[in-house]
PDB file of C-alpha atoms in Angstrom:
ATOM      1  CA  MET A  78     -27.084   6.967 -24.912  1.00 68.00           C
ATOM      2  CA  ILE A  79     -27.030   5.364 -21.462  1.00 77.00           C
ATOM      3  CA  GLU A  80     -24.214   3.054 -22.548  1.00 86.00           C
ATOM      4  CA  LYS A  81     -22.130   6.064 -23.684  1.00 87.00           C
ATOM      5  CA  LYS A  82     -22.660   7.811 -20.348  1.00 88.00           C
ATOM      6  CA  LEU A  83     -21.644   4.686 -18.463  1.00 88.00           C
ATOM      7  CA  ASP A  84     -18.573   4.275 -20.676  1.00 91.00           C
ATOM      8  CA  ARG A  85     -17.641   7.936 -20.051  1.00 92.00           C
ATOM      9  CA  ALA A  86     -18.125   7.508 -16.283  1.00 93.00           C
ATOM     10  CA  ILE A  87     -15.907   4.409 -16.295  1.00 94.00           C
ATOM     11  CA  MET A  88     -13.197   6.202 -18.269  1.00 95.00           C
ATOM     12  CA  ASP A  89     -13.381   9.175 -15.876  1.00 96.00           C
ATOM     13  CA  PHE A  90     -13.045   6.760 -12.963  1.00 95.00           C
ATOM     14  CA  ILE A  91     -10.011   5.071 -14.519  1.00 95.00           C
ATOM     15  CA  TRP A  92      -8.256   8.373 -15.174  1.00 96.00           C
ATOM     16  CA  ASN A  93      -9.044   9.554 -11.639  1.00 96.00           C
ATOM     17  CA  VAL A  94      -7.485   6.362 -10.266  1.00 96.00           C
ATOM     18  CA  VAL A  95      -4.410   6.915 -12.464  1.00 96.00           C
ATOM     19  CA  GLU A  96      -4.109  10.483 -11.120  1.00 97.00           C
ATOM     20  CA  ILE A  97      -4.567   9.400  -7.502  1.00 96.00           C
ATOM     21  CA  HIS A  98      -2.010   6.620  -7.945  1.00 96.00           C
ATOM     22  CA  SER A  99       0.493   9.087  -9.391  1.00 97.00           C
ATOM     23  CA  GLN A 100      -0.012  11.565  -6.537  1.00 96.00           C
ATOM     24  CA  LEU A 101       0.251   8.814  -3.915  1.00 96.00           C
ATOM     25  CA  GLU A 102       3.533   7.670  -5.473  1.00 96.00           C
ATOM     26  CA  ASN A 103       4.825  11.247  -5.161  1.00 96.00           C
ATOM     27  CA  ILE A 104       3.678  11.402  -1.539  1.00 96.00           C
ATOM     28  CA  HIS A 105       5.246   8.036  -0.677  1.00 96.00           C
ATOM     29  CA  THR A 106       8.484   9.079  -2.364  1.00 96.00           C
ATOM     30  CA  SER A 107       8.532  12.230  -0.230  1.00 96.00           C
ATOM     31  CA  TRP A 108       7.891  10.310   3.008  1.00 95.00           C
ATOM     32  CA  ALA A 109      10.599   7.820   2.054  1.00 96.00           C
ATOM     33  CA  GLY A 110      13.038  10.613   1.311  1.00 96.00           C
ATOM     34  CA  LEU A 111      12.545  12.008   4.806  1.00 95.00           C
ATOM     35  CA  LEU A 112      13.763   8.658   6.168  1.00 95.00           C
ATOM     36  CA  GLY A 113      16.516   8.235   3.572  1.00 96.00           C
ATOM     37  CA  ILE A 114      14.927   5.154   2.014  1.00 97.00           C
ATOM     38  CA  THR A 115      13.213   4.297  -1.270  1.00 97.00           C
ATOM     39  CA  GLN A 116       9.502   4.497  -1.953  1.00 97.00           C
ATOM     40  CA  ALA A 117       9.292   0.685  -2.069  1.00 97.00           C
ATOM     41  CA  GLN A 118      11.024   0.443   1.310  1.00 98.00           C
ATOM     42  CA  TRP A 119       8.612   3.024   2.734  1.00 98.00           C
ATOM     43  CA  LEU A 120       5.658   0.931   1.549  1.00 98.00           C
ATOM     44  CA  ILE A 121       7.184  -2.158   3.161  1.00 98.00           C
ATOM     45  CA  LEU A 122       7.458  -0.303   6.472  1.00 98.00           C
ATOM     46  CA  MET A 123       3.831   0.854   6.128  1.00 97.00           C
ATOM     47  CA  ALA A 124       2.689  -2.702   5.341  1.00 98.00           C
ATOM     48  CA  ILE A 125       4.499  -4.014   8.419  1.00 98.00           C
ATOM     49  CA  THR A 126       2.945  -1.243  10.513  1.00 96.00           C
ATOM     50  CA  GLU A 127      -0.496  -2.319   9.387  1.00 96.00           C
ATOM     51  CA  LEU A 128      -0.001  -6.092   9.475  1.00 97.00           C
ATOM     52  CA  ASP A 129       2.109  -6.601  12.601  1.00 96.00           C
ATOM     53  CA  GLU A 130       0.068  -7.716  15.591  1.00 93.00           C
ATOM     54  CA  GLY A 131       3.086  -7.990  17.871  1.00 90.00           C
ATOM     55  CA  ARG A 132       4.579 -11.225  16.538  1.00 90.00           C
ATOM     56  CA  GLY A 133       6.186  -9.890  13.369  1.00 94.00           C
ATOM     57  CA  VAL A 134       5.094 -10.239   9.761  1.00 96.00           C
ATOM     58  CA  ALA A 135       6.111 -12.881   7.241  1.00 94.00           C
ATOM     59  CA  GLY A 136       7.590 -11.669   3.978  1.00 94.00           C
ATOM     60  CA  ILE A 137       4.871 -13.442   1.995  1.00 94.00           C
ATOM     61  CA  ASP A 138       2.213 -11.417   3.832  1.00 96.00           C
ATOM     62  CA  ILE A 139       4.032  -8.182   3.001  1.00 97.00           C
ATOM     63  CA  ALA A 140       4.405  -9.262  -0.626  1.00 97.00           C
ATOM     64  CA  ASN A 141       0.692 -10.072  -0.845  1.00 97.00           C
ATOM     65  CA  LYS A 142      -0.269  -6.736   0.707  1.00 97.00           C
ATOM     66  CA  LEU A 143       1.931  -4.811  -1.741  1.00 97.00           C
ATOM     67  CA  ARG A 144       1.227  -7.083  -4.745  1.00 95.00           C
ATOM     68  CA  VAL A 145       4.941  -7.721  -5.336  1.00 97.00           C
ATOM     69  CA  HIS A 146       7.151 -10.807  -5.570  1.00 97.00           C
ATOM     70  CA  PRO A 147       8.341 -12.198  -2.208  1.00 95.00           C
ATOM     71  CA  ALA A 148      11.979 -12.131  -3.398  1.00 95.00           C
ATOM     72  CA  PHE A 149      11.672  -8.361  -3.825  1.00 97.00           C
ATOM     73  CA  VAL A 150      10.484  -8.048  -0.219  1.00 96.00           C
ATOM     74  CA  THR A 151      13.390 -10.209   0.978  1.00 94.00           C
ATOM     75  CA  ASN A 152      15.902  -8.058  -0.886  1.00 95.00           C
ATOM     76  CA  GLN A 153      14.457  -4.753   0.341  1.00 97.00           C
ATOM     77  CA  THR A 154      13.993  -5.862   3.938  1.00 96.00           C
ATOM     78  CA  LYS A 155      17.632  -6.899   4.180  1.00 95.00           C
ATOM     79  CA  THR A 156      18.536  -3.316   3.247  1.00 96.00           C
ATOM     80  CA  LEU A 157      16.078  -1.952   5.811  1.00 97.00           C
ATOM     81  CA  GLU A 158      17.586  -4.253   8.430  1.00 97.00           C
ATOM     82  CA  LYS A 159      21.093  -2.944   7.658  1.00 96.00           C
ATOM     83  CA  GLY A 160      19.721   0.572   8.074  1.00 96.00           C
ATOM     84  CA  GLY A 161      18.412  -0.279  11.541  1.00 97.00           C
ATOM     85  CA  LEU A 162      14.751   0.189  10.610  1.00 97.00           C
ATOM     86  CA  LEU A 163      13.717  -3.434  10.619  1.00 96.00           C
ATOM     87  CA  SER A 164      14.447  -6.577  12.582  1.00 96.00           C
ATOM     88  CA  ARG A 165      14.231 -10.005  10.983  1.00 93.00           C
ATOM     89  CA  ARG A 166      14.038 -13.287  12.886  1.00 92.00           C
ATOM     90  CA  PRO A 167      13.031 -16.856  12.071  1.00 89.00           C
ATOM     91  CA  ALA A 168       9.466 -17.800  13.015  1.00 85.00           C
ATOM     92  CA  ALA A 169       9.393 -19.845  16.217  1.00 85.00           C
ATOM     93  CA  ASP A 170       7.129 -22.519  14.717  1.00 86.00           C
ATOM     94  CA  ASP A 171       8.760 -22.722  11.262  1.00 82.00           C
ATOM     95  CA  ALA A 172      12.300 -21.451  10.717  1.00 81.00           C
ATOM     96  CA  ARG A 173      11.715 -21.314   6.944  1.00 81.00           C
ATOM     97  CA  PHE A 174       9.693 -18.158   7.527  1.00 83.00           C
ATOM     98  CA  VAL A 175      11.320 -14.908   8.555  1.00 89.00           C
ATOM     99  CA  LEU A 176       9.211 -12.569  10.648  1.00 95.00           C
ATOM    100  CA  MET A 177       9.847  -8.854  10.390  1.00 96.00           C
ATOM    101  CA  SER A 178       9.112  -6.043  12.795  1.00 97.00           C
ATOM    102  CA  LEU A 179       9.871  -2.370  12.932  1.00 97.00           C
ATOM    103  CA  THR A 180      12.721  -1.402  15.225  1.00 97.00           C
ATOM    104  CA  ALA A 181      12.380   1.282  17.880  1.00 97.00           C
ATOM    105  CA  LYS A 182      14.338   3.554  15.510  1.00 97.00           C
ATOM    106  CA  ALA A 183      11.774   3.048  12.728  1.00 97.00           C
ATOM    107  CA  THR A 184       8.850   3.539  15.077  1.00 96.00           C
ATOM    108  CA  THR A 185      10.375   6.766  16.395  1.00 96.00           C
ATOM    109  CA  GLU A 186      11.089   8.098  12.902  1.00 95.00           C
ATOM    110  CA  ILE A 187       7.581   7.273  11.679  1.00 95.00           C
ATOM    111  CA  GLU A 188       6.072   8.851  14.805  1.00 94.00           C
ATOM    112  CA  LYS A 189       7.981  12.064  14.037  1.00 94.00           C
ATOM    113  CA  LEU A 190       6.082  12.180  10.750  1.00 93.00           C
ATOM    114  CA  SER A 191       2.661  11.477  12.273  1.00 91.00           C
ATOM    115  CA  LYS A 192       1.537  15.111  12.646  1.00 91.00           C
ATOM    116  CA  ARG A 193       2.529  15.838   9.068  1.00 93.00           C
ATOM    117  CA  LYS A 194       0.731  12.673   7.906  1.00 93.00           C
ATOM    118  CA  LEU A 195      -2.431  13.738   9.746  1.00 93.00           C
ATOM    119  CA  ALA A 196      -2.301  17.160   8.115  1.00 94.00           C
ATOM    120  CA  LEU A 197      -1.767  15.619   4.691  1.00 93.00           C
ATOM    121  CA  ASN A 198      -4.629  13.150   5.177  1.00 92.00           C
ATOM    122  CA  SER A 199      -6.844  15.998   6.305  1.00 92.00           C
ATOM    123  CA  THR A 200      -6.020  17.867   3.098  1.00 94.00           C
ATOM    124  CA  MET A 201      -6.665  14.842   0.891  1.00 94.00           C
ATOM    125  CA  PHE A 202      -9.926  13.780   2.544  1.00 94.00           C
ATOM    126  CA  ASN A 203     -11.166  17.185   3.702  1.00 93.00           C
ATOM    127  CA  ASP A 204     -14.441  17.049   1.779  1.00 93.00           C
ATOM    128  CA  LEU A 205     -15.375  13.510   2.852  1.00 94.00           C
ATOM    129  CA  ASP A 206     -17.107  12.625   6.110  1.00 95.00           C
ATOM    130  CA  ASP A 207     -16.654   9.256   7.834  1.00 94.00           C
ATOM    131  CA  LYS A 208     -19.760   7.737   6.242  1.00 96.00           C
ATOM    132  CA  THR A 209     -18.810   8.844   2.727  1.00 96.00           C
ATOM    133  CA  LEU A 210     -15.265   7.563   3.156  1.00 95.00           C
ATOM    134  CA  ALA A 211     -16.545   4.197   4.444  1.00 96.00           C
ATOM    135  CA  GLU A 212     -18.901   3.911   1.455  1.00 97.00           C
ATOM    136  CA  LEU A 213     -16.105   4.870  -0.935  1.00 95.00           C
ATOM    137  CA  ASN A 214     -13.792   2.249   0.577  1.00 96.00           C
ATOM    138  CA  ALA A 215     -16.505  -0.402   0.300  1.00 97.00           C
ATOM    139  CA  SER A 216     -17.074   0.491  -3.346  1.00 96.00           C
ATOM    140  CA  LEU A 217     -13.352   0.483  -4.094  1.00 96.00           C
ATOM    141  CA  ALA A 218     -12.967  -2.925  -2.414  1.00 96.00           C
ATOM    142  CA  THR A 219     -15.721  -4.282  -4.664  1.00 97.00           C
ATOM    143  CA  ILE A 220     -14.086  -2.778  -7.755  1.00 96.00           C
ATOM    144  CA  ALA A 221     -10.684  -4.188  -6.716  1.00 95.00           C
ATOM    145  CA  LYS A 222     -12.174  -7.673  -6.282  1.00 96.00           C
ATOM    146  CA  ASN A 223     -13.905  -7.456  -9.658  1.00 96.00           C
ATOM    147  CA  ALA A 224     -10.744  -6.090 -11.299  1.00 94.00           C
ATOM    148  CA  ARG A 225      -8.774  -9.115 -10.063  1.00 93.00           C
ATOM    149  CA  LEU A 226     -11.405 -11.374 -11.627  1.00 95.00           C
ATOM    150  CA  ALA A 227     -11.385  -9.373 -14.866  1.00 94.00           C
ATOM    151  CA  ALA A 228      -7.576  -9.558 -15.039  1.00 92.00           C
ATOM    152  CA  ARG A 229      -7.701 -13.336 -14.621  1.00 93.00           C
ATOM    153  CA  LEU A 230     -10.372 -13.670 -17.311  1.00 92.00           C
ATOM    154  CA  LEU A 231      -8.342 -11.506 -19.669  1.00 90.00           C
ATOM    155  CA  ALA A 232      -5.222 -13.581 -18.990  1.00 89.00           C
ATOM    156  CA  ILE A 233      -7.169 -16.738 -19.858  1.00 90.00           C
ATOM    157  CA  ASP A 234      -8.429 -15.160 -23.079  1.00 82.00           C
ATOM    158  CA  ALA A 235      -4.929 -13.976 -24.006  1.00 80.00           C
ATOM    159  CA  SER A 236      -3.366 -17.412 -23.605  1.00 77.00           C
TER     160      SER A 236
END
């Protein structure tokens, strides 16, 4: 009986994650549309916003953050650069790496959305206090780490 309850709880969790993922994709698509870019390009801008500490961000770091292939990041960031939302420059210590930063135009456009983003976040996380959200994030980080391990184990079994 306990095993069935645990199995049901895990399935509920998985379907909740699928639902959240779907809604977040819709939200990211909407934000992207407001800037005239794709959802993937929006996520790249958000990754740069989070990762950039003033020196720019390497494409490999963006790819790792988004769990995508580095070539995809290269392709998309070239488009963002043409649109004036991103600047790309060779790293000072190793010209093989391109460092990317948001342009003033991108920063301004994202700032224009900040009040709407705050309102949306308030709606999504309205019932969670800081402590609950911190605990949830810690639990999700543990599940993500364990899921990566499980995926590797499954890949080994499948080969």
